[in-house]
């Protein structure tokens, strides 16, 4: 593991916390720092963890009811009058239901609005496919000027939220519902647009994002015992993509696997494939949901069933090595 | 708001006629665009830019300005013409409408043209943006007013009503909605496509203050804007009954003219008619 990143030593039973909790705490910190930060929510204040901000800054909290389209455009209007709005909902509704409003009134308008999509990914679990966003990275990545961030853990989500408030322009923050392993610490560096090498390696590289970074690290550590050296790169910013780091590891290993809790089309895998096809083509394998909707189940069961578990990542690394 | 004297009223009526002529000239030059809505809203846009709004064309970003959101972006030729006459950009630039490299995009874009408060076109999202601006200004205790021009047809969209509820909830008394009640939309008459009446009752039951006016009577519109400013607990909406295509006989009240421009012959006929009207206003034969 990279000693310069102050990562938590890999543990079999890691401490668990949800990225949405990092968002909630990041909002309060961003709000303390800048009085222009306002938070909007569409009837999901507790579960998007906007509640702490509402309690601390009730006069800067806006409740819109079940109206995500209105929320996106109200936020655009508030930003044009000088505010820094964070809009909070589930990713299936925002940026799902309100996609056109985000496109026209936020992205094309270059409005300084931050969109937080909670309950993203299949690990939403028992709620089922209607509430499991698996296409949101793709939707947001296609919009000109949109920054897209997928934090890997609670601590990174907190830093990403604060960083989103600092930069000018629209940002999409992808958050999960479940408690997931803590990997980074207060001291771990975070910069929008800069990927971090969590583990170095020579034979293959795993580009990953979100809570599955943990599975990728575990797969890479397991593979060491089989004399396979796999690097693990946390691509927390899907857009703008850190092409320099991706190119460096593609050149070094000449075999890459992408890992994300998203459709294998259009998300991190798509972004890496588009970039490497042009810059330095290498064999690629994609870990993600393969053109299907999810279903009800326990998060861990769903991750396994839909092919995003540690064993699936190890197999993908071996497949890509065979294609070298 | 300052009083509207008779001499100024006549100037504004002449200005509205001039803007209608410009709209025809722009549309025939562009070869595409919308005719009926812009002609129908000429009186109101003249009243806004030359009497109602606090603004400074030389300093479009002046923080003290009132904000005008155009929700139904497709009627932008009327806003462009009014802005050019107000001094935001040269009148000669109107001829660039919809052409490559123009600041006058087919639907208005905030970043293309100083003074264009927001980007619009997809219907039903303007009132949300205007309400967001109004709420942000209220949070800051700022005195600016926000105006939102809307079409009647975009009241088919659920988002409009989400915004109507929202503005009432937050008692946005610094927000004035203006509805172009011209009874047409692109597929036909509004009451055939998706009945909207009674709009006044609907808004009142959503806890807005409603004022209904003749949208071609500049004095009625100015008075309505002044009344809206006195309403304390609610947002206000002005339902302006207008004639789509107003001023050009063969376009008036015909939904077929919602979404197309005149050809050269039609434009010439329209301009002849508008110039005749201009002469009558100058001679004092029309109120």
Coordinates of C-alpha atoms in Angstrom, one line a residue:
Chain A
X1 CA 0.0 0.0 0.0
X2 CA 1.1 3.5 -0.8
X3 CA 2.8 4.8 2.4
X4 CA 2.4 8.5 1.3
X5 CA -1.4 8.4 1.4
X6 CA -1.9 7.8 5.2
X7 CA -4.3 5.0 4.3
X8 CA -5.8 2.8 7.0
X9 CA -4.0 -0.5 7.2
X10 CA -6.1 -3.1 5.5
X11 CA -8.2 -4.9 8.1
X12 CA -10.4 -8.0 7.8
X13 CA -13.0 -6.2 9.9
X14 CA -12.6 -2.6 8.9
X15 CA -14.5 0.3 10.5
X16 CA -17.7 1.0 8.5
X17 CA -19.3 4.4 7.7
X18 CA -21.5 5.5 4.8
X19 CA -20.4 8.1 2.2
X20 CA -23.7 9.9 2.7
X21 CA -22.6 10.5 6.3
X22 CA -19.4 12.1 4.9
X23 CA -21.6 14.3 2.7
X24 CA -23.7 15.4 5.7
X25 CA -20.7 16.4 7.8
X26 CA -19.0 18.0 4.8
X27 CA -22.1 20.2 4.2
X28 CA -21.9 21.5 7.8
X29 CA -18.2 22.3 7.4
X30 CA -18.7 23.9 4.0
X31 CA -21.6 25.9 5.5
X32 CA -19.5 27.1 8.4
X33 CA -16.8 28.3 6.0
X34 CA -19.0 30.0 3.5
X35 CA -22.3 31.7 4.3
X36 CA -23.4 31.5 0.7
X37 CA -23.7 27.7 0.9
X38 CA -27.4 26.6 0.9
X39 CA -28.8 23.1 1.0
X40 CA -31.9 22.0 -0.9
X41 CA -33.7 18.8 -0.4
X42 CA -36.7 17.0 -1.9
X43 CA -38.3 15.2 1.1
X44 CA -35.3 13.1 1.9
X45 CA -33.6 15.2 4.5
X46 CA -32.7 12.4 7.0
X47 CA -31.6 9.8 4.5
X48 CA -29.5 12.1 2.4
X49 CA -27.9 13.3 5.7
X50 CA -28.9 17.0 5.0
X51 CA -30.4 17.0 8.4
X52 CA -27.4 18.2 10.3
X53 CA -27.1 21.2 8.0
X54 CA -30.8 21.9 8.4
X55 CA -30.5 21.9 12.2
X56 CA -27.4 24.1 12.2
X57 CA -28.5 26.6 9.5
X58 CA -32.3 26.4 9.2
X59 CA -32.4 29.8 7.4
X60 CA -30.2 28.4 4.6
X61 CA -32.0 25.1 4.2
X62 CA -34.8 24.8 1.6
X63 CA -37.3 22.0 1.6
X64 CA -39.0 21.5 -1.8
X65 CA -41.1 18.4 -1.2
X66 CA -41.2 15.6 -3.7
X67 CA -40.2 17.8 -6.7
X68 CA -36.7 17.1 -8.0
X69 CA -37.3 19.0 -11.3
X70 CA -38.2 22.1 -9.4
X71 CA -35.3 21.6 -7.0
X72 CA -32.7 21.5 -9.8
X73 CA -34.0 24.7 -11.4
X74 CA -34.6 26.6 -8.1
X75 CA -31.0 25.8 -7.3
X76 CA -29.9 27.2 -10.7
X77 CA -31.8 30.4 -9.9
X78 CA -30.3 30.7 -6.4
X79 CA -26.8 30.2 -7.8
X80 CA -27.4 33.0 -10.4
X81 CA -28.3 35.2 -7.4
X82 CA -25.0 34.4 -5.7
X83 CA -25.7 31.2 -3.6
X84 CA -23.8 27.9 -3.7
X85 CA -26.7 25.4 -3.6
X86 CA -26.3 21.7 -2.8
X87 CA -29.3 19.7 -4.0
X88 CA -29.8 16.5 -2.2
X89 CA -31.9 13.5 -3.3
X90 CA -31.5 9.9 -4.4
X91 CA -29.5 9.5 -7.6
X92 CA -32.4 7.8 -9.5
X93 CA -34.4 11.0 -9.0
X94 CA -31.6 13.5 -9.2
X95 CA -29.9 13.4 -11.7
X96 CA -32.4 10.8 -13.0
X97 CA -35.8 12.3 -13.1
X98 CA -34.6 15.9 -13.4
X99 CA -31.9 15.2 -16.1
X100 CA -33.2 17.9 -18.6
X101 CA -33.4 20.5 -15.9
X102 CA -29.8 19.7 -14.9
X103 CA -28.7 19.8 -18.5
X104 CA -30.4 23.2 -19.4
X105 CA -30.6 25.2 -16.2
X106 CA -27.5 24.0 -14.5
X107 CA -24.9 22.7 -16.9
X108 CA -25.6 24.8 -20.1
X109 CA -26.3 27.7 -17.8
X110 CA -22.9 27.1 -16.0
X111 CA -24.7 27.5 -12.7
X112 CA -22.7 26.9 -9.6
X113 CA -24.8 24.1 -8.3
X114 CA -23.7 20.9 -6.6
X115 CA -25.8 17.8 -7.1
X116 CA -25.6 15.1 -4.5
X117 CA -27.1 11.7 -5.7
X118 CA -27.4 9.5 -2.7
X119 CA -28.4 5.8 -2.7
X120 CA -26.4 5.2 -5.8
X121 CA -25.4 1.7 -6.9
X122 CA -26.9 -1.7 -6.4
X123 CA -25.9 -1.8 -2.8
X124 CA -29.1 0.2 -1.9
X125 CA -30.3 -3.3 -1.4
X126 CA -33.8 -4.3 -0.4
X127 CA -35.5 -1.2 -2.0
X128 CA -34.9 -2.8 -5.3
X129 CA -34.1 -1.7 -8.8
X130 CA -36.3 1.4 -8.9
X131 CA -34.0 3.0 -6.2
X132 CA -30.6 1.6 -7.4
X133 CA -29.0 4.2 -9.7
X134 CA -26.7 2.5 -12.2
X135 CA -26.5 5.0 -15.0
X136 CA -26.0 8.3 -13.1
X137 CA -22.2 8.6 -13.7
X138 CA -22.9 8.3 -17.5
X139 CA -25.7 10.8 -17.4
X140 CA -23.6 13.4 -15.6
X141 CA -20.3 12.6 -17.4
X142 CA -21.8 13.5 -20.8
X143 CA -22.7 17.1 -19.8
X144 CA -20.1 19.7 -20.8
X145 CA -18.5 21.4 -17.8
X146 CA -19.8 18.9 -15.2
X147 CA -17.3 17.7 -12.6
X148 CA -18.2 14.1 -11.5
X149 CA -16.9 12.7 -8.2
X150 CA -17.4 9.2 -6.8
X151 CA -15.9 9.2 -3.2
X152 CA -14.5 5.8 -2.1
X153 CA -15.4 6.2 1.6
X154 CA -16.8 8.4 4.3
X155 CA -13.7 10.5 4.8
X156 CA -13.2 11.1 1.1
X157 CA -16.9 12.0 0.7
X158 CA -16.5 14.7 3.4
X159 CA -13.4 16.1 1.6
X160 CA -15.2 16.0 -1.8
X161 CA -18.2 17.9 -0.4
X162 CA -16.0 20.6 1.0
X163 CA -13.9 20.7 -2.2
X164 CA -17.1 20.9 -4.4
X165 CA -18.1 24.1 -2.5
X166 CA -14.7 25.7 -3.2
X167 CA -14.7 25.2 -7.0
X168 CA -16.9 27.3 -9.3
X169 CA -19.1 25.3 -11.6
X170 CA -21.5 22.4 -11.5
X171 CA -20.5 19.2 -9.6
X172 CA -22.1 15.8 -9.3
X173 CA -21.3 13.9 -6.1
X174 CA -22.2 10.2 -6.1
X175 CA -23.0 8.8 -2.6
X176 CA -24.0 5.4 -1.2
X177 CA -26.5 4.3 1.3
X178 CA -24.7 1.5 3.0
X179 CA -21.9 1.7 5.6
X180 CA -18.7 0.7 3.7
X181 CA -15.1 0.2 4.9
X182 CA -13.0 3.3 5.8
X183 CA -9.8 3.3 3.8
X184 CA -8.7 6.9 3.9
X185 CA -7.9 9.2 6.8
X186 CA -8.0 12.9 7.6
X187 CA -4.4 13.1 6.3
X188 CA -5.0 11.3 3.0
X189 CA -4.6 13.9 0.2
X190 CA -7.6 14.7 -1.9
X191 CA -7.7 17.0 -5.0
X192 CA -10.5 17.1 -7.5
X193 CA -9.2 15.6 -10.8
X194 CA -6.2 13.8 -9.3
X195 CA -6.3 10.0 -9.0
X196 CA -4.5 8.4 -6.1
X197 CA -2.3 5.2 -6.3
X198 CA -3.6 3.2 -3.4
X199 CA -1.3 0.2 -4.2
X200 CA 1.4 0.0 -6.7
X201 CA 1.9 -2.9 -9.1
X202 CA 3.6 -4.1 -12.3
X203 CA 1.5 -6.8 -14.0
X204 CA -1.9 -5.2 -14.2
X205 CA -3.8 -2.1 -13.0
X206 CA -7.2 -1.8 -11.5
X207 CA -8.9 1.5 -12.0
X208 CA -11.7 1.8 -9.5
X209 CA -14.1 4.2 -7.8
X210 CA -16.6 4.3 -4.9
X211 CA -16.9 1.7 -2.2
X212 CA -15.7 -1.0 -4.5
X213 CA -12.2 0.4 -4.2
X214 CA -12.1 -1.7 -1.0
X215 CA -12.9 -4.9 -3.0
X216 CA -10.2 -3.9 -5.6
X217 CA -7.6 -3.5 -2.8
X218 CA -8.5 -6.9 -1.3
X219 CA -8.4 -8.6 -4.7
X220 CA -5.0 -7.1 -5.4
X221 CA -3.6 -8.1 -2.0
X222 CA -4.9 -11.7 -2.5
X223 CA -3.3 -11.8 -6.0
X224 CA 0.1 -11.0 -4.4
X225 CA 0.1 -14.5 -3.0
X226 CA -0.3 -15.8 -6.5
X227 CA 2.7 -13.8 -7.6
X228 CA 0.5 -11.3 -9.5
X229 CA 1.3 -7.7 -8.9
X230 CA -1.7 -5.5 -9.5
X231 CA -1.8 -1.7 -9.0
X232 CA -5.0 -0.2 -7.5
X233 CA -5.8 3.4 -8.5
X234 CA -8.7 5.3 -6.9
X235 CA -10.2 7.3 -9.7
X236 CA -12.5 9.4 -7.4
X237 CA -12.9 12.0 -10.1
X238 CA -14.4 10.6 -13.3
X239 CA -14.5 14.0 -14.9
X240 CA -12.1 15.6 -15.4
X241 CA -10.3 12.3 -15.8
X242 CA -6.7 12.1 -14.5
X243 CA -5.3 11.0 -17.9
X244 CA -1.7 11.3 -16.8
X245 CA -2.0 8.7 -14.1
X246 CA -4.1 6.4 -16.2
X247 CA -1.6 6.6 -19.1
X248 CA 1.4 6.0 -16.8
X249 CA -0.1 2.8 -15.4
X250 CA -1.4 1.6 -18.7
X251 CA 2.1 1.9 -20.1
X252 CA 3.7 0.2 -17.1
X253 CA 1.3 -2.7 -16.9
X254 CA -0.3 -3.0 -20.4
X255 CA -3.4 -4.6 -18.8
X256 CA -6.2 -2.9 -17.1
X257 CA -9.5 -3.7 -15.2
X258 CA -12.1 -1.1 -14.3
X259 CA -14.3 -1.6 -11.2
X260 CA -17.4 0.4 -10.4
X261 CA -20.9 0.0 -9.0
X262 CA -22.6 1.2 -12.2
X263 CA -23.5 -0.1 -15.6
X264 CA -20.3 -1.2 -17.4
X265 CA -21.4 1.2 -20.1
X266 CA -20.9 5.0 -19.8
X267 CA -19.3 5.2 -16.4
X268 CA -15.7 4.8 -15.2
X269 CA -15.1 1.9 -17.5
X270 CA -16.4 3.9 -20.5
X271 CA -14.3 6.9 -19.6
X272 CA -11.1 4.8 -19.2
X273 CA -11.8 2.9 -22.4
X274 CA -12.4 6.1 -24.4
X275 CA -9.2 7.6 -23.1
X276 CA -7.0 4.6 -23.6
X277 CA -8.4 3.7 -27.0
X278 CA -7.0 7.0 -28.2
X279 CA -3.9 7.3 -26.1
X280 CA -2.5 3.8 -25.5
X281 CA -4.7 0.8 -26.3
X282 CA -4.3 -2.1 -23.8
X283 CA -6.5 -5.1 -23.0
X284 CA -9.4 -4.0 -20.7
X285 CA -11.8 -5.9 -18.6
X286 CA -14.9 -4.2 -17.0
X287 CA -16.3 -5.0 -13.6
X288 CA -19.8 -3.5 -13.1
X289 CA -23.4 -4.3 -13.8
X290 CA -23.7 -5.8 -17.2
X291 CA -26.7 -4.2 -18.9
X292 CA -29.2 -5.3 -16.3
X293 CA -31.5 -3.8 -13.7
X294 CA -30.9 -4.8 -10.1
X295 CA -33.4 -6.4 -7.7
X296 CA -34.1 -6.6 -3.9
X297 CA -31.6 -8.3 -1.7
X298 CA -28.8 -7.7 0.8
X299 CA -26.1 -5.4 -0.5
X300 CA -23.4 -8.0 -0.1
X301 CA -25.6 -10.6 -1.9
X302 CA -26.2 -8.2 -4.8
X303 CA -22.6 -7.3 -5.2
X304 CA -21.7 -10.9 -5.5
X305 CA -24.6 -11.9 -7.7
X306 CA -24.0 -9.0 -10.1
X307 CA -20.3 -9.8 -10.4
X308 CA -18.6 -7.1 -8.4
X309 CA -17.2 -9.2 -5.6
X310 CA -13.5 -9.8 -4.8
X311 CA -13.5 -13.2 -6.6
X312 CA -14.9 -11.6 -9.8
X313 CA -12.2 -8.8 -9.7
X314 CA -9.5 -11.4 -9.3
X315 CA -10.8 -13.4 -12.3
X316 CA -11.0 -10.2 -14.4
X317 CA -7.3 -9.5 -13.6
X318 CA -6.4 -13.0 -14.7
X319 CA -8.5 -12.7 -17.8
X320 CA -6.8 -9.4 -18.8
X321 CA -3.3 -10.8 -18.0
X322 CA -4.1 -13.7 -20.4
X323 CA -4.9 -11.2 -23.2
X324 CA -1.5 -9.3 -22.8
Chain B
X1 CA -42.7 53.1 -10.0
X2 CA -42.9 56.4 -11.7
X3 CA -46.2 57.6 -13.1
X4 CA -46.9 56.8 -16.8
X5 CA -47.7 60.1 -18.5
X6 CA -49.7 60.3 -21.7
X7 CA -46.7 61.4 -23.8
X8 CA -44.6 58.5 -22.5
X9 CA -47.5 56.1 -23.1
X10 CA -47.7 57.2 -26.7
X11 CA -43.9 56.8 -27.1
X12 CA -44.1 53.3 -25.7
X13 CA -46.9 52.3 -28.1
X14 CA -44.8 53.5 -31.0
X15 CA -41.8 51.6 -29.6
X16 CA -43.9 48.4 -29.4
X17 CA -44.9 49.0 -33.1
X18 CA -41.2 49.4 -34.0
X19 CA -40.4 46.2 -32.1
X20 CA -43.1 44.3 -34.0
X21 CA -41.5 45.5 -37.3
X22 CA -38.1 44.4 -36.0
X23 CA -39.5 41.0 -35.1
X24 CA -40.8 40.5 -38.6
X25 CA -37.5 41.6 -40.1
X26 CA -35.5 39.3 -37.8
X27 CA -37.7 36.2 -38.5
X28 CA -37.7 36.6 -42.3
X29 CA -33.9 37.0 -42.2
X30 CA -33.5 34.0 -39.9
X31 CA -35.8 31.8 -42.0
X32 CA -37.0 30.0 -38.8
X33 CA -38.4 30.8 -35.4
X34 CA -41.7 31.8 -33.8
X35 CA -43.9 34.6 -34.9
X36 CA -47.2 34.7 -32.9
X37 CA -45.9 34.8 -29.4
X38 CA -43.2 37.6 -29.9
X39 CA -45.7 39.9 -31.7
X40 CA -48.3 39.2 -28.9
X41 CA -45.9 40.2 -26.1
X42 CA -44.4 43.3 -27.7
X43 CA -46.4 45.7 -25.6
X44 CA -45.5 44.0 -22.3
X45 CA -41.8 43.8 -23.2
X46 CA -41.7 47.4 -24.1
X47 CA -43.4 48.3 -20.8
X48 CA -40.9 46.2 -18.9
X49 CA -37.7 47.5 -20.5
X50 CA -38.8 51.1 -20.8
X51 CA -40.9 51.7 -17.7
X52 CA -41.2 48.9 -15.1
X53 CA -37.7 47.3 -14.7
X54 CA -34.9 48.8 -12.8
X55 CA -31.9 48.1 -15.0
X56 CA -28.9 49.7 -16.7
X57 CA -28.1 48.5 -20.2
X58 CA -24.6 49.8 -19.9
X59 CA -24.0 47.7 -16.8
X60 CA -26.0 44.5 -17.3
X61 CA -24.6 43.0 -14.1
X62 CA -25.6 45.9 -11.9
X63 CA -26.4 44.2 -8.6
X64 CA -29.4 46.6 -8.0
X65 CA -31.2 45.5 -11.2
X66 CA -34.5 43.7 -11.3
X67 CA -34.3 40.2 -12.8
X68 CA -36.4 39.3 -15.8
X69 CA -36.6 35.6 -16.5
X70 CA -38.1 34.6 -19.8
X71 CA -39.4 31.1 -19.3
X72 CA -40.9 30.4 -22.7
X73 CA -37.6 31.0 -24.4
X74 CA -39.0 30.6 -27.9
X75 CA -40.4 34.1 -27.9
X76 CA -36.9 35.6 -27.5
X77 CA -37.1 37.7 -30.6
X78 CA -39.3 40.2 -28.7
X79 CA -36.8 40.3 -25.8
X80 CA -33.9 40.7 -28.2
X81 CA -35.6 43.6 -30.0
X82 CA -36.6 45.3 -26.7
X83 CA -33.0 44.9 -25.3
X84 CA -31.5 46.3 -28.5
X85 CA -33.8 49.3 -28.4
X86 CA -33.0 49.8 -24.7
X87 CA -29.3 49.9 -25.5
X88 CA -27.9 46.5 -24.6
X89 CA -26.5 45.9 -28.1
X90 CA -26.7 47.5 -31.5
X91 CA -30.1 47.2 -33.3
X92 CA -28.2 46.1 -36.4
X93 CA -27.2 42.9 -34.6
X94 CA -30.9 41.8 -34.5
X95 CA -30.3 40.5 -38.1
X96 CA -27.9 37.8 -36.8
X97 CA -30.7 35.9 -35.0
X98 CA -30.2 32.1 -35.2
X99 CA -27.1 32.5 -37.4
X100 CA -23.7 30.8 -36.7
X101 CA -21.7 32.7 -34.2
X102 CA -24.5 34.9 -33.1
X103 CA -25.2 36.2 -29.5
X104 CA -28.9 35.9 -30.3
X105 CA -29.3 32.1 -30.0
X106 CA -32.5 30.5 -31.3
X107 CA -33.4 30.0 -27.7
X108 CA -31.8 32.5 -25.2
X109 CA -28.5 31.6 -23.6
X110 CA -27.3 33.4 -20.5
X111 CA -23.6 33.2 -21.4
X112 CA -24.1 34.4 -24.9
X113 CA -25.6 37.8 -24.2
X114 CA -25.0 40.2 -21.3
X115 CA -28.4 41.0 -19.7
X116 CA -29.9 37.7 -20.5
X117 CA -30.5 36.5 -17.0
X118 CA -30.8 32.8 -17.7
X119 CA -30.9 30.1 -20.4
X120 CA -34.3 28.9 -21.4
X121 CA -36.2 27.1 -24.0
X122 CA -37.4 23.7 -22.6
X123 CA -40.7 24.8 -21.2
X124 CA -41.8 24.8 -17.6
X125 CA -38.5 25.6 -15.8
X126 CA -38.4 29.4 -15.8
X127 CA -40.7 29.9 -12.8
X128 CA -38.5 27.6 -10.8
X129 CA -35.4 29.6 -11.6
X130 CA -37.2 32.9 -11.0
X131 CA -38.4 31.6 -7.6
X132 CA -34.8 30.5 -6.8
X133 CA -33.5 34.0 -7.6
X134 CA -36.3 35.6 -5.5
X135 CA -35.6 33.3 -2.5
X136 CA -31.9 34.0 -2.7
X137 CA -32.5 37.8 -2.9
X138 CA -34.9 37.6 0.1
X139 CA -32.4 35.6 2.1
X140 CA -30.0 38.5 1.5
X141 CA -32.6 41.2 2.3
X142 CA -32.1 42.6 -1.2
X143 CA -34.8 44.9 -2.6
X144 CA -34.7 43.7 -6.2
X145 CA -37.8 42.3 -7.8
X146 CA -37.9 39.2 -10.0
X147 CA -40.2 39.0 -13.0
X148 CA -41.0 35.8 -14.8
X149 CA -42.6 35.8 -18.3
X150 CA -44.3 32.5 -19.1
X151 CA -46.6 31.1 -21.7
X152 CA -50.0 29.6 -21.0
X153 CA -49.0 26.4 -22.8
X154 CA -46.2 25.7 -20.4
X155 CA -48.7 25.3 -17.6
X156 CA -49.2 21.8 -19.1
X157 CA -45.9 21.0 -17.4
X158 CA -45.9 19.6 -13.9
X159 CA -42.8 21.6 -13.0
X160 CA -44.6 24.9 -13.4
X161 CA -47.0 23.8 -10.7
X162 CA -44.2 22.6 -8.5
X163 CA -42.8 26.1 -8.7
X164 CA -46.2 27.7 -8.1
X165 CA -46.5 25.8 -4.8
X166 CA -42.9 26.5 -3.9
X167 CA -43.2 30.3 -4.4
X168 CA -46.4 30.4 -2.3
X169 CA -44.8 28.3 0.5
X170 CA -41.9 30.8 0.7
X171 CA -44.2 33.8 0.4
X172 CA -42.1 35.2 -2.5
X173 CA -43.7 38.7 -2.6
X174 CA -40.7 39.9 -4.6
X175 CA -41.7 37.7 -7.5
X176 CA -44.2 38.7 -10.2
X177 CA -45.3 36.1 -12.7
X178 CA -46.5 37.3 -16.1
X179 CA -48.6 34.8 -18.2
X180 CA -49.1 35.3 -21.9
X181 CA -52.6 34.0 -22.0
X182 CA -52.9 33.9 -25.8
X183 CA -54.8 30.6 -25.9
X184 CA -52.5 28.9 -28.5
X185 CA -49.7 26.4 -28.4
X186 CA -47.8 24.6 -31.2
X187 CA -50.4 21.8 -31.7
X188 CA -53.5 23.9 -31.5
X189 CA -55.7 25.9 -29.1
X190 CA -54.8 25.4 -25.4
X191 CA -58.3 24.4 -24.4
X192 CA -58.2 21.6 -27.0
X193 CA -54.7 20.4 -26.2
X194 CA -55.0 20.4 -22.4
X195 CA -57.6 22.7 -20.9
X196 CA -56.0 25.3 -18.5
X197 CA -59.0 27.3 -17.5
X198 CA -59.8 28.7 -15.0
X199 CA -56.1 29.8 -14.6
X200 CA -57.2 32.6 -12.2
X201 CA -59.0 30.2 -9.9
X202 CA -56.1 27.7 -10.1
X203 CA -53.5 30.4 -9.1
X204 CA -55.7 31.7 -6.3
X205 CA -56.2 28.3 -4.9
X206 CA -52.5 27.9 -4.8
X207 CA -52.3 31.1 -2.7
X208 CA -51.1 33.6 -5.3
X209 CA -52.5 37.1 -5.8
X210 CA -53.9 37.2 -9.4
X211 CA -54.4 40.3 -11.6
X212 CA -56.1 39.8 -15.0
X213 CA -55.4 42.4 -17.7
X214 CA -55.6 43.2 -21.4
X215 CA -52.0 42.5 -22.4
X216 CA -52.0 45.0 -25.1
X217 CA -52.9 47.9 -22.8
X218 CA -49.6 49.2 -21.5
X219 CA -51.2 51.3 -18.8
X220 CA -53.1 48.3 -17.4
X221 CA -49.9 46.3 -17.4
X222 CA -47.9 49.0 -15.6
X223 CA -50.6 49.4 -13.0
X224 CA -50.7 45.6 -12.5
X225 CA -47.0 45.6 -11.9
X226 CA -47.4 48.4 -9.3
X227 CA -50.2 46.5 -7.6
X228 CA -48.1 43.4 -7.5
X229 CA -45.4 45.3 -5.5
X230 CA -47.9 46.1 -2.8
X231 CA -48.9 42.5 -2.1
X232 CA -47.2 41.5 1.1
X233 CA -47.8 37.9 1.9
X234 CA -47.9 36.3 -1.5
X235 CA -46.3 36.1 -4.9
X236 CA -48.4 37.8 -7.6
X237 CA -49.2 36.8 -11.2
X238 CA -50.5 38.9 -14.0
X239 CA -52.6 37.0 -16.4
X240 CA -52.2 39.0 -19.6
X241 CA -54.8 38.2 -22.2
X242 CA -53.1 38.8 -25.5
X243 CA -53.8 38.2 -29.2
X244 CA -51.0 36.0 -30.7
X245 CA -49.6 37.6 -33.8
X246 CA -51.0 41.0 -32.6
X247 CA -50.6 43.8 -35.3
X248 CA -50.5 41.5 -38.3
X249 CA -54.0 40.6 -39.4
X250 CA -53.3 37.3 -41.1
X251 CA -51.4 36.0 -38.1
X252 CA -53.7 37.1 -35.3
X253 CA -55.1 34.2 -33.2
X254 CA -54.0 31.5 -35.5
X255 CA -52.0 28.7 -33.9
X256 CA -50.5 27.9 -37.3
X257 CA -48.3 31.0 -36.7
X258 CA -47.0 29.8 -33.4
X259 CA -43.8 28.1 -34.6
X260 CA -43.0 29.5 -38.1
X261 CA -41.6 32.6 -39.6
X262 CA -43.1 34.6 -42.4
X263 CA -41.7 34.2 -46.0
X264 CA -40.6 37.3 -47.9
X265 CA -44.0 38.1 -49.3
X266 CA -45.7 37.6 -46.0
X267 CA -43.1 39.7 -44.3
X268 CA -43.6 42.5 -46.7
X269 CA -47.4 42.4 -46.2
X270 CA -46.9 42.3 -42.4
X271 CA -44.5 45.3 -42.5
X272 CA -47.0 47.3 -44.6
X273 CA -49.7 46.7 -42.1
X274 CA -47.5 47.6 -39.1
X275 CA -46.3 50.8 -40.8
X276 CA -49.9 51.8 -41.4
X277 CA -50.6 51.2 -37.7
X278 CA -47.5 53.3 -36.9
X279 CA -48.9 56.2 -38.9
X280 CA -52.2 55.9 -37.0
X281 CA -50.5 55.9 -33.6
X282 CA -48.4 58.9 -34.6
X283 CA -51.5 60.7 -35.8
X284 CA -53.2 59.9 -32.5
X285 CA -56.0 57.8 -34.1
X286 CA -55.4 54.8 -31.9
X287 CA -55.6 54.7 -28.1

